Amino acid sequence: MADSVEFWFDPSCPWAWMTSRWVDEVAEHRDLDVTWNVMSLAVLNEDKDVSDDYRAFFPRALKYTRLVTAAKERHGQEVVKRLYDALGTRIHPGGSTDPDEVIPAALAEAGLPADLAAYADSDEYDEQMRASHFEGIDRVGQDVGTPVIAVNDVAFFGPVISPAPKGEQALTLWDGVVAAAAYDGFFELKRSRTRGPSFA
């Protein structure tokens, strides 16, 4: 029987991107039924005291979360991962910071209508975007970020990894993280980051 996995991501977050590549790797070797959901760093931090540089990033990030939400609402859950992959490939390993370039190209790659791009600047589906965000964040608490993963209803933040492991190493990490998170009294395991996201 497949393990039920839910994954909440902000398309702009490089750490969520790394973790999503790890989950993809694990899914090639394990029976996982993965549902991909939007969360928003802009919503997560809207009432927090963050640096001006970090806050300046939120309008661009919000465009991507709005776009993915609109795609889901108008074309179904099955397009979410396809669009996330197309966006993330351009934003992260591709290094593009211009939504006006990223969005049309990603929509074309995902086989979605070009006119969906207008929803990147629309609040029409903000209620659904915020509901998806809080569905994930409420499972783990406010003092975390993206990604949030739930495996068979056991939810946790992260892991924050770089680079994304491959093969047996990916499976070993998966088993360890899921086992640790499944213990009801387990809350935190952390060390300072010594490297940035590696997309190789």
Tab-separated table of C-alpha atoms in Angstrom:
chain	number	residue	atom	x	y	z
A	1	MET	CA	0.000	0.000	0.000
A	2	ALA	CA	1.347	3.421	-0.961
A	3	ASP	CA	2.443	5.873	1.692
A	4	SER	CA	0.327	9.033	1.548
A	5	VAL	CA	2.577	12.088	1.272
A	6	GLU	CA	1.525	15.729	1.203
A	7	PHE	CA	4.127	18.344	0.313
A	8	TRP	CA	3.639	22.091	0.851
A	9	PHE	CA	5.979	24.380	-1.085
A	10	ASP	CA	6.548	27.998	-1.992
A	11	PRO	CA	7.817	27.923	-5.604
A	12	SER	CA	10.343	30.657	-4.794
A	13	CYS	CA	12.062	28.820	-1.946
A	14	PRO	CA	15.323	27.129	-2.985
A	15	TRP	CA	15.277	24.897	0.102
A	16	ALA	CA	11.791	23.604	-0.707
A	17	TRP	CA	13.031	22.964	-4.243
A	18	MET	CA	15.944	20.865	-2.974
A	19	THR	CA	13.626	18.851	-0.731
A	20	SER	CA	11.143	18.317	-3.558
A	21	ARG	CA	13.915	16.835	-5.720
A	22	TRP	CA	14.708	14.438	-2.859
A	23	VAL	CA	11.047	13.387	-2.603
A	24	ASP	CA	11.008	12.816	-6.374
A	25	GLU	CA	14.077	10.597	-6.010
A	26	VAL	CA	12.500	8.584	-3.194
A	27	ALA	CA	9.263	8.228	-5.178
A	28	GLU	CA	11.191	6.492	-7.970
A	29	HIS	CA	12.058	3.680	-5.553
A	30	ARG	CA	9.191	3.649	-3.062
A	31	ASP	CA	5.424	3.476	-3.369
A	32	LEU	CA	4.478	7.074	-2.560
A	33	ASP	CA	1.214	8.820	-3.349
A	34	VAL	CA	2.344	12.478	-3.302
A	35	THR	CA	-0.023	15.458	-3.311
A	36	TRP	CA	1.639	18.824	-3.991
A	37	ASN	CA	0.245	21.902	-2.229
A	38	VAL	CA	1.067	25.603	-2.166
A	39	MET	CA	2.184	27.483	0.912
A	40	SER	CA	3.367	31.086	0.959
A	41	LEU	CA	6.401	32.683	2.569
A	42	ALA	CA	4.660	36.042	2.069
A	43	VAL	CA	1.647	34.890	4.095
A	44	LEU	CA	3.845	33.160	6.683
A	45	ASN	CA	5.766	36.371	7.347
A	46	GLU	CA	3.085	38.989	6.785
A	47	ASP	CA	2.884	39.891	10.499
A	48	LYS	CA	6.536	39.214	11.357
A	49	ASP	CA	9.442	41.590	11.780
A	50	VAL	CA	11.727	40.610	8.906
A	51	SER	CA	14.462	42.514	7.092
A	52	ASP	CA	13.555	44.934	4.314
A	53	ASP	CA	15.595	42.846	1.865
A	54	TYR	CA	13.603	39.711	2.727
A	55	ARG	CA	10.275	41.554	2.588
A	56	ALA	CA	11.155	42.926	-0.853
A	57	PHE	CA	11.246	39.322	-2.105
A	58	PHE	CA	7.611	38.614	-1.138
A	59	PRO	CA	5.776	40.338	-4.046
A	60	ARG	CA	7.661	38.183	-6.567
A	61	ALA	CA	7.097	35.047	-4.487
A	62	LEU	CA	3.395	35.849	-4.202
A	63	LYS	CA	3.069	35.926	-8.001
A	64	TYR	CA	4.170	32.293	-8.187
A	65	THR	CA	1.946	31.041	-5.362
A	66	ARG	CA	-1.030	32.843	-6.871
A	67	LEU	CA	-0.271	31.371	-10.285
A	68	VAL	CA	-0.028	27.787	-9.026
A	69	THR	CA	-3.213	28.203	-6.993
A	70	ALA	CA	-5.110	29.537	-10.006
A	71	ALA	CA	-3.822	26.675	-12.148
A	72	LYS	CA	-5.060	24.173	-9.584
A	73	GLU	CA	-8.460	25.822	-9.238
A	74	ARG	CA	-8.995	26.089	-12.988
A	75	HIS	CA	-7.289	22.931	-14.258
A	76	GLY	CA	-7.153	20.507	-11.334
A	77	GLN	CA	-4.707	19.073	-8.823
A	78	GLU	CA	-2.868	17.111	-11.504
A	79	VAL	CA	-1.277	20.267	-12.992
A	80	VAL	CA	0.280	21.502	-9.721
A	81	LYS	CA	3.465	19.413	-9.799
A	82	ARG	CA	3.931	19.926	-13.516
A	83	LEU	CA	3.782	23.698	-13.092
A	84	TYR	CA	5.958	23.648	-9.966
A	85	ASP	CA	8.644	21.718	-11.851
A	86	ALA	CA	8.516	24.144	-14.776
A	87	LEU	CA	8.683	27.207	-12.518
A	88	GLY	CA	11.301	25.807	-10.171
A	89	THR	CA	13.656	24.708	-12.932
A	90	ARG	CA	13.790	28.296	-14.177
A	91	ILE	CA	13.876	29.992	-10.773
A	92	HIS	CA	16.416	27.754	-9.030
A	93	PRO	CA	18.945	25.969	-11.273
A	94	GLY	CA	18.046	28.454	-14.041
A	95	GLY	CA	18.626	31.448	-11.762
A	96	SER	CA	15.916	33.652	-13.285
A	97	THR	CA	14.552	36.452	-11.081
A	98	ASP	CA	12.130	37.882	-13.657
A	99	PRO	CA	8.566	36.538	-13.324
A	100	ASP	CA	7.688	38.065	-16.695
A	101	GLU	CA	10.150	35.642	-18.283
A	102	VAL	CA	9.616	32.684	-15.968
A	103	ILE	CA	5.828	32.525	-15.995
A	104	PRO	CA	5.058	32.363	-19.746
A	105	ALA	CA	7.818	29.827	-20.343
A	106	ALA	CA	6.711	27.675	-17.407
A	107	LEU	CA	3.064	27.737	-18.483
A	108	ALA	CA	4.058	26.675	-22.007
A	109	GLU	CA	6.220	23.827	-20.690
A	110	ALA	CA	3.418	22.665	-18.393
A	111	GLY	CA	0.934	22.695	-21.275
A	112	LEU	CA	-1.238	25.343	-19.641
A	113	PRO	CA	-2.968	28.333	-21.268
A	114	ALA	CA	-0.867	31.483	-21.547
A	115	ASP	CA	-3.694	33.602	-20.176
A	116	LEU	CA	-3.239	31.988	-16.764
A	117	ALA	CA	-0.335	34.413	-16.347
A	118	ALA	CA	-2.807	37.162	-15.436
A	119	TYR	CA	-3.613	35.340	-12.182
A	120	ALA	CA	-0.070	35.942	-10.924
A	121	ASP	CA	-1.177	39.522	-10.248
A	122	SER	CA	-4.726	38.734	-9.143
A	123	ASP	CA	-6.105	38.078	-5.659
A	124	GLU	CA	-9.059	36.105	-7.075
A	125	TYR	CA	-7.845	32.830	-5.582
A	126	ASP	CA	-6.122	34.210	-2.480
A	127	GLU	CA	-8.707	32.589	-0.217
A	128	GLN	CA	-7.830	29.161	-1.617
A	129	MET	CA	-4.092	29.929	-1.538
A	130	ARG	CA	-4.263	30.969	2.119
A	131	ALA	CA	-6.387	27.929	2.997
A	132	SER	CA	-3.769	25.630	1.433
A	133	HIS	CA	-1.002	27.484	3.269
A	134	PHE	CA	-2.657	27.181	6.662
A	135	GLU	CA	-3.644	23.562	6.102
A	136	GLY	CA	0.059	22.779	6.021
A	137	ILE	CA	1.401	25.257	8.559
A	138	ASP	CA	-1.267	24.461	11.154
A	139	ARG	CA	0.053	20.897	11.264
A	140	VAL	CA	3.539	21.975	12.326
A	141	GLY	CA	3.240	25.419	13.947
A	142	GLN	CA	4.126	28.980	12.972
A	143	ASP	CA	7.859	28.902	13.796
A	144	VAL	CA	8.846	27.013	10.635
A	145	GLY	CA	9.051	27.685	6.908
A	146	THR	CA	8.743	25.751	3.672
A	147	PRO	CA	8.608	22.896	2.871
A	148	VAL	CA	6.140	21.112	5.117
A	149	ILE	CA	5.727	17.391	4.527
A	150	ALA	CA	3.099	15.038	5.929
A	151	VAL	CA	3.679	11.286	5.616
A	152	ASN	CA	0.635	9.220	6.549
A	153	ASP	CA	-0.609	12.272	8.526
A	154	VAL	CA	2.668	12.734	10.456
A	155	ALA	CA	3.769	16.282	9.546
A	156	PHE	CA	7.132	18.022	9.856
A	157	PHE	CA	9.076	20.992	8.487
A	158	GLY	CA	11.931	20.230	6.124
A	159	PRO	CA	14.291	18.590	5.973
A	160	VAL	CA	16.566	21.423	4.831
A	161	ILE	CA	19.151	19.660	2.654
A	162	SER	CA	21.787	20.493	0.073
A	163	PRO	CA	22.385	18.890	-2.304
A	164	ALA	CA	19.398	16.568	-2.708
A	165	PRO	CA	20.637	13.012	-2.074
A	166	LYS	CA	20.340	10.303	-4.683
A	167	GLY	CA	19.849	6.545	-4.682
A	168	GLU	CA	20.349	4.624	-1.464
A	169	GLN	CA	21.383	7.760	0.392
A	170	ALA	CA	18.028	9.359	-0.445
A	171	LEU	CA	16.140	6.324	0.837
A	172	THR	CA	18.186	6.127	4.031
A	173	LEU	CA	17.493	9.788	4.775
A	174	TRP	CA	13.788	9.298	4.027
A	175	ASP	CA	13.496	6.356	6.408
A	176	GLY	CA	15.333	8.236	9.145
A	177	VAL	CA	13.334	11.455	8.839
A	178	VAL	CA	9.988	9.666	8.705
A	179	ALA	CA	10.902	7.468	11.672
A	180	ALA	CA	12.009	10.444	13.773
A	181	ALA	CA	8.936	12.499	12.901
A	182	ALA	CA	6.615	9.607	13.734
A	183	TYR	CA	7.683	9.728	17.402
A	184	ASP	CA	5.078	11.946	19.074
A	185	GLY	CA	7.595	13.543	21.422
A	186	PHE	CA	10.126	14.456	18.720
A	187	PHE	CA	10.208	18.181	17.955
A	188	GLU	CA	13.514	19.476	16.649
A	189	LEU	CA	16.897	18.477	15.278
A	190	LYS	CA	19.013	21.280	13.835
A	191	ARG	CA	22.496	22.522	13.021
A	192	SER	CA	23.743	25.690	11.334
A	193	ARG	CA	23.830	25.635	7.538
A	194	THR	CA	27.360	25.533	6.160
A	195	ARG	CA	26.433	25.728	2.464
A	196	GLY	CA	23.803	27.160	0.205
A	197	PRO	CA	21.461	25.287	-2.124
A	198	SER	CA	23.375	23.133	-4.609
A	199	PHE	CA	21.323	22.464	-7.750
A	200	ALA	CA	23.878	20.271	-9.515
